[in-house]
Coordinates of C-alpha atoms in Angstrom, one line a residue:
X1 CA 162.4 -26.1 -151.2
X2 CA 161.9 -25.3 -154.9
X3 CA 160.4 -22.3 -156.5
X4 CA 156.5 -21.9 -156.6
X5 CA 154.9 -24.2 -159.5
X6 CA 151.5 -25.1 -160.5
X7 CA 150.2 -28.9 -160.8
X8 CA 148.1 -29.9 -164.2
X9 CA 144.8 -28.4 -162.2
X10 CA 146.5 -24.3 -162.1
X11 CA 147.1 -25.5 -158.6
X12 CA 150.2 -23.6 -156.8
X13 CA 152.5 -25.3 -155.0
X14 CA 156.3 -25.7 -153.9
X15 CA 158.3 -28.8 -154.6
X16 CA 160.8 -29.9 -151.7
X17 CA 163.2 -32.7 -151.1
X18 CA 164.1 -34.2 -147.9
X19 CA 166.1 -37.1 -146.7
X20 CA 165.9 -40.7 -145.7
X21 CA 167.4 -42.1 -142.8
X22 CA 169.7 -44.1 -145.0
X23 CA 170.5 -41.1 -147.4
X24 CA 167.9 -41.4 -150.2
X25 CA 166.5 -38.1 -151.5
X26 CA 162.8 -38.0 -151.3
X27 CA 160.1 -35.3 -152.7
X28 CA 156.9 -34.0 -152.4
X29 CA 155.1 -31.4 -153.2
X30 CA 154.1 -28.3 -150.6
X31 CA 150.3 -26.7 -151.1
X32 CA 151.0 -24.1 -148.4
X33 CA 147.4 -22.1 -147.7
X34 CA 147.2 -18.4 -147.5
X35 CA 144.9 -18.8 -144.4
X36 CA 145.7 -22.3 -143.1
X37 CA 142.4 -23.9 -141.5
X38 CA 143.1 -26.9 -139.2
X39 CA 146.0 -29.3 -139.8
X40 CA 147.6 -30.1 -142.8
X41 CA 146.8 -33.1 -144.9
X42 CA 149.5 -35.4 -145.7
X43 CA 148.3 -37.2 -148.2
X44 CA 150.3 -40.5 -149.1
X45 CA 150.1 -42.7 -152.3
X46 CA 149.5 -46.4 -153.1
X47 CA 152.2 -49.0 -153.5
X48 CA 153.0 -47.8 -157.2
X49 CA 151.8 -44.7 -157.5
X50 CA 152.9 -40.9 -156.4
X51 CA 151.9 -37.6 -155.4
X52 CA 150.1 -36.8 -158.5
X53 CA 147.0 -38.6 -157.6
X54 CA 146.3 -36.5 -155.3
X55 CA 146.0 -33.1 -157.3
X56 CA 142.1 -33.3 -157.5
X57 CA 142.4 -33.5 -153.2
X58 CA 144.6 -30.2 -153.4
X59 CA 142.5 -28.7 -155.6
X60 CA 139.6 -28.8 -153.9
X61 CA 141.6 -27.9 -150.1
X62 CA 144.8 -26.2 -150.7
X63 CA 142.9 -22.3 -150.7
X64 CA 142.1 -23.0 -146.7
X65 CA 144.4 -26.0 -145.9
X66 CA 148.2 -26.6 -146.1
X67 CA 148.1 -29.5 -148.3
X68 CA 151.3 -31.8 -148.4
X69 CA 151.5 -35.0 -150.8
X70 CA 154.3 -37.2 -150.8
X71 CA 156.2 -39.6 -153.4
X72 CA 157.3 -42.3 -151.6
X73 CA 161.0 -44.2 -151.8
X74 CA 161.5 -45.0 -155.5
X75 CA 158.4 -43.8 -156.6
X76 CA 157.9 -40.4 -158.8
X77 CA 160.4 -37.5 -158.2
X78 CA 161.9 -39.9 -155.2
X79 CA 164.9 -41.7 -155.5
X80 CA 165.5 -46.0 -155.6
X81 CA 165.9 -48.4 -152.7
X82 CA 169.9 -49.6 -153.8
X83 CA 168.8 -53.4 -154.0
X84 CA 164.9 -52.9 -153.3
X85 CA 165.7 -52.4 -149.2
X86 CA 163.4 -50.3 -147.8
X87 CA 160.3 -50.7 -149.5
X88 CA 158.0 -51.3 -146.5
X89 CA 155.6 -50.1 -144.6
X90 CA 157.9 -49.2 -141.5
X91 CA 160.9 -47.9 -142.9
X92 CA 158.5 -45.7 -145.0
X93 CA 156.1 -44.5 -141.9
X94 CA 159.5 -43.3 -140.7
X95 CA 160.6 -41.2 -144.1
X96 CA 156.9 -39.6 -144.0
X97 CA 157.7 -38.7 -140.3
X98 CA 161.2 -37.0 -141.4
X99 CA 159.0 -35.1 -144.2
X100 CA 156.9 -33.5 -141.6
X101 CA 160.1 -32.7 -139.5
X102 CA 161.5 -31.1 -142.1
X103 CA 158.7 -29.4 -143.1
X104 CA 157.8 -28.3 -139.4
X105 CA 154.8 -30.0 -139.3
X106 CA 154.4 -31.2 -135.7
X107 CA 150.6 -33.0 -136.0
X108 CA 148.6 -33.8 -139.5
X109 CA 145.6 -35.4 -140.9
X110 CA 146.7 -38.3 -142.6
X111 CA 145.5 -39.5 -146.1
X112 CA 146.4 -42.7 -147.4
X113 CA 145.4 -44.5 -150.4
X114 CA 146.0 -48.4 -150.2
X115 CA 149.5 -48.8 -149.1
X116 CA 149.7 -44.6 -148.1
X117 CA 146.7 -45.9 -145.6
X118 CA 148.9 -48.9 -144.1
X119 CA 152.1 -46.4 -143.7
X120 CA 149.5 -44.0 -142.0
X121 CA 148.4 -47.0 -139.1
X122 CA 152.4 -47.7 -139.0
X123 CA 153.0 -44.1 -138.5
X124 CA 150.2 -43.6 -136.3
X125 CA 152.0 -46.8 -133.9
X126 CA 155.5 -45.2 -134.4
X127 CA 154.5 -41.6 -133.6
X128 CA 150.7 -41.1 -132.2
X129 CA 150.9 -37.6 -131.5
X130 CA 152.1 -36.8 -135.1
X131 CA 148.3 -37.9 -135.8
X132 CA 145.4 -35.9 -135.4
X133 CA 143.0 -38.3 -137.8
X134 CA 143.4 -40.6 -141.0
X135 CA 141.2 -41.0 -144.0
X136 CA 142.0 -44.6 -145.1
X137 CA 141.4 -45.1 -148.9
X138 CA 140.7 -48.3 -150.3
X139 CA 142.5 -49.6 -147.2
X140 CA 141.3 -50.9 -143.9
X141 CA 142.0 -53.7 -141.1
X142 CA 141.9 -57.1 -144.1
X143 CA 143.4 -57.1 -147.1
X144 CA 141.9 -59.5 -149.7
X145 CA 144.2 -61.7 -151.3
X146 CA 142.5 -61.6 -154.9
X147 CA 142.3 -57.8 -154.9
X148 CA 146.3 -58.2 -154.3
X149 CA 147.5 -61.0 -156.8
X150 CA 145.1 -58.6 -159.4
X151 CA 147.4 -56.3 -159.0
X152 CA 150.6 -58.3 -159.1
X153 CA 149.0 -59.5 -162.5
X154 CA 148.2 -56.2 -163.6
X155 CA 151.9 -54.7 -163.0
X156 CA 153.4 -57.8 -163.9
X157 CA 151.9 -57.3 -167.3
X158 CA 152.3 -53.3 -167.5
X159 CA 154.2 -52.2 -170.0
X160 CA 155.4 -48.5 -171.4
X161 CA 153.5 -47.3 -174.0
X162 CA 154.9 -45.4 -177.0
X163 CA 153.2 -42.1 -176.8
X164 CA 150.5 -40.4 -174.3
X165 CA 147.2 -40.8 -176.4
X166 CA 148.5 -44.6 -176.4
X167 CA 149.1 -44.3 -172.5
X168 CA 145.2 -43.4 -171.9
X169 CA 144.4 -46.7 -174.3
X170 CA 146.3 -49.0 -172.4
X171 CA 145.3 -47.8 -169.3
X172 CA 141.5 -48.4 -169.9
X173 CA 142.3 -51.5 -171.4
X174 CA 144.4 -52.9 -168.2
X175 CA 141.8 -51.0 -165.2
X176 CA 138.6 -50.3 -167.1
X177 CA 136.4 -52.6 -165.6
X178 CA 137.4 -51.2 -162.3
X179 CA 136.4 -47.5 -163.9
X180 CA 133.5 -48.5 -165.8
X181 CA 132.7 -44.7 -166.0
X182 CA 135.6 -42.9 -167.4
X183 CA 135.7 -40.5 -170.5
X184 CA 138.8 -40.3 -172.8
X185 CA 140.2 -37.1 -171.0
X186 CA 139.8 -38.6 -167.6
X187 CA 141.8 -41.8 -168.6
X188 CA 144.6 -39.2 -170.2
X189 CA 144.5 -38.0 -166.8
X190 CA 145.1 -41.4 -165.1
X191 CA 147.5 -41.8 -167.3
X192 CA 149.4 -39.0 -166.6
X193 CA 149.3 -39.5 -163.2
X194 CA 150.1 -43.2 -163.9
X195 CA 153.5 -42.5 -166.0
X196 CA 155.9 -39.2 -166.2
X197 CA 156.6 -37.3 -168.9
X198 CA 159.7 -38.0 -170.2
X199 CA 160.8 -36.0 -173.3
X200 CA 157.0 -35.9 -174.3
X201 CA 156.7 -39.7 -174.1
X202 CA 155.7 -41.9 -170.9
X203 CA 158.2 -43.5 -169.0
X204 CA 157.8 -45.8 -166.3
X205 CA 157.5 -44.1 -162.8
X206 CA 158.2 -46.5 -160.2
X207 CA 160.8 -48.7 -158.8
X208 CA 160.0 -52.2 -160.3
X209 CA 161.4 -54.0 -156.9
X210 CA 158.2 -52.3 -155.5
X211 CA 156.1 -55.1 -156.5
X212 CA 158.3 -57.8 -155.5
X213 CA 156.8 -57.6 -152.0
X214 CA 153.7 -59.0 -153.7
X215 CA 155.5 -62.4 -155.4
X216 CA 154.9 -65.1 -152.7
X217 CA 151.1 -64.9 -153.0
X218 CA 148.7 -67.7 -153.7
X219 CA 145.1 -67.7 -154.0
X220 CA 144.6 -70.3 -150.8
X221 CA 146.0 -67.6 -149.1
X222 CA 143.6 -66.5 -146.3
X223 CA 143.1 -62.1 -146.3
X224 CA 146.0 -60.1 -144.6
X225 CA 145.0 -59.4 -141.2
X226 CA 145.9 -55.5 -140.6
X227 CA 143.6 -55.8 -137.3
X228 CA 146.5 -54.6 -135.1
X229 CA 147.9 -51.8 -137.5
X230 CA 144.3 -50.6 -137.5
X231 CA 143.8 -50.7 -133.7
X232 CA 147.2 -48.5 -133.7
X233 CA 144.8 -45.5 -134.7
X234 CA 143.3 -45.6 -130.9
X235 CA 140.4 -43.2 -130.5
X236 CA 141.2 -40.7 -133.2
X237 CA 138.4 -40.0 -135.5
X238 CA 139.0 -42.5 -138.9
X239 CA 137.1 -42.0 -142.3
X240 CA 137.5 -45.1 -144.6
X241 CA 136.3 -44.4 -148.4
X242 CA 135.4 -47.7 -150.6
X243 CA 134.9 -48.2 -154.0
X244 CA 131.9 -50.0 -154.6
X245 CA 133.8 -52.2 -157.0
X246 CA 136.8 -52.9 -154.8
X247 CA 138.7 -56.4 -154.7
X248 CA 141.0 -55.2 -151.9
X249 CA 138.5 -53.8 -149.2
X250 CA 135.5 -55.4 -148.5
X251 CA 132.3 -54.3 -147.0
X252 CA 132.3 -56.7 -144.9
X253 CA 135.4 -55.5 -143.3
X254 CA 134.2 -51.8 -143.4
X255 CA 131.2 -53.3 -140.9
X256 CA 133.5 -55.0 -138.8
X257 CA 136.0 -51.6 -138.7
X258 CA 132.8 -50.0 -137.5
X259 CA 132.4 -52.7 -135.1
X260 CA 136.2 -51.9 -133.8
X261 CA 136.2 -48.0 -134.3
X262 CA 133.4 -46.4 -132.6
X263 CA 132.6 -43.4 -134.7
X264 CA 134.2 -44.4 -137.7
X265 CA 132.7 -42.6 -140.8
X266 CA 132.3 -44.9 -144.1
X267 CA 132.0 -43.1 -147.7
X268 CA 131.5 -45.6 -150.9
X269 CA 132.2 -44.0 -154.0
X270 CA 129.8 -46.1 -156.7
X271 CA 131.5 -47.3 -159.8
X272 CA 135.0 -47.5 -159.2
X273 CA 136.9 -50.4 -157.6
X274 CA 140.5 -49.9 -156.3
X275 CA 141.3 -47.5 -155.1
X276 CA 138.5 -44.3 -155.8
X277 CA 140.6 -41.4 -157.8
X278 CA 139.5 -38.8 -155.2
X279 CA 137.9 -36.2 -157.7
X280 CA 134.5 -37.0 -157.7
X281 CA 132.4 -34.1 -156.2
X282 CA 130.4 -36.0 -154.1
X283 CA 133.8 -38.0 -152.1
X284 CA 135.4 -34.5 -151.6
X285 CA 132.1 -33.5 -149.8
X286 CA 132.3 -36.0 -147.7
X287 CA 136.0 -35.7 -147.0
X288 CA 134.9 -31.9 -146.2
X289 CA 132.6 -32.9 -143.8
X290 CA 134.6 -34.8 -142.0
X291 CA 137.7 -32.5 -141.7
X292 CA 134.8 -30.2 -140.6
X293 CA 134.3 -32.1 -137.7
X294 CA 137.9 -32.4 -136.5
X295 CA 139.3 -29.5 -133.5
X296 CA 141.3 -27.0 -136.0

């Protein structure tokens, strides 16, 4: 584990690496609490994206709460799938389950955004008792095909731009009708959480053979059925978040997750589509709330 560091918020936290089951180095970051409160939350990123999206979550928990967010295989500060192997759910449910081994983490709240919530269902399948609840973002039992080829178009289309005040333009440009409500400095924060810094200029952060897995879509497609990953989360207390604008997650499947998941607590966050950023006052509440409920 690396020396002590702060995140773009004057958060603290450690930096560690651990390793894959077929030798990849992986990272994440370590928001260890003075007085730890409850479990950790493990908070896990979308197909693309990395542990820097979750800053605004560790922010808000990491004074009472160990707070641990991951960069999955071949994205951020982790290294490549050789030949794009490896980049699914499974094989990654089992790297987040060597994180909290090497970390000593024996049971943790899970919080996945979008793909981060379907490795949390795998994980919960592979190891229940690693599980003590999972806060699904943007993510539930369907997947909606047009929410998914948006996103193949939108990354197939991505390209670097030439300098950060640039990065924050395209960025609106490619997501802002999904973010109708963003000011200039939080799209220079999406964008730096988007790309990393590299020599002061943005550089692509993500393995593009991620985003294979999305080529054999077609529109007639009918919604990815995730019923069974979903029902892998038994009895233990869930808490799905939806933006109101969402393509991926519908409400309609939020009622029928209700329907499956006795007790399931729902949060939409109005005005942003896939997936909420997390770092609206009003979201954090309600992930307080529910952590609140859950045995310490």
């Amino acid at each position: 584990m690396g020396g002590q560091q702060c995140d773009v918020l004057g958060t603290p936290y450690r930096p560690f690496r651990y390793f894959s089951m077929d030798g990849l180095a992986l990272a994440g970051r370590d928001y260890r609490a003075d007085g730890q409160n409850g479990p950790p939350l493990l908070c896990l990123p979308g197909l693309t994206r990395n542990g820097r999206d979750f800053e605004p979550v560790a922010a808000r928990f990491a004074a009472s709460r160990r707070v641990i967010s991951l960069d999955l295989r071949g994205r951020g500060a982790s290294e490549p799938s050789p030949g794009g192997r490896g980049y699914d759910p499974a094989t990654e449910a089992g790297d987040v389950i060597r994180a909290m081994d090497g970390l000593g983490i024996d049971r943790a709240v899970f919080l996945g955004t979008s793909r981060g919530g379907i490795v949390s269902m795998v994980a919960a399948a592979m190891g229940p008792d690693r599980i003590v609840a999972a806060i699904l973002n943007d993510i539930g039992a369907r997947i909606e095909i047009d929410g998914l080829i948006r996103i193949r178009s939108y990354l197939a289309g991505a390209t670097v731009p030439g300098d950060w005040p640039a990065a924050g333009e395209a960025a609106k440009a490619a997501v802002g009708a999904t973010f109708p409500d963003l000011d200039a400095a939080a799209w220079d924060r999406f964008a730096r959480r988007l790309w990393r810094d590299r020599n002061g200029r943005p550089a692509l952060d993500y393995d593009p053979d991620i985003a294979r897995s999305l080529d054999a879509l077609t529109p007639d497609m009918p919604p990815i059925d995730l019923t069974g990953a979903f029902a892998a989360l038994g009895a233990k207390p869930v808490m799905v978040i939806r933006g109101e604008f969402s393509t991926i997650l519908s409400a309609g499947t939020v009622d029928d997750m209700a329907g499956l998941h006795p007790g399931l607590i729902a949060h939409t966050v109005p005005r942003q589509g896939h997936a909420p950023l997390l770092e609206d006052d009003p979201t954090l509440d309600a992930i307080t709330a529910f952590l609140g409920t859950l045995p310490a």
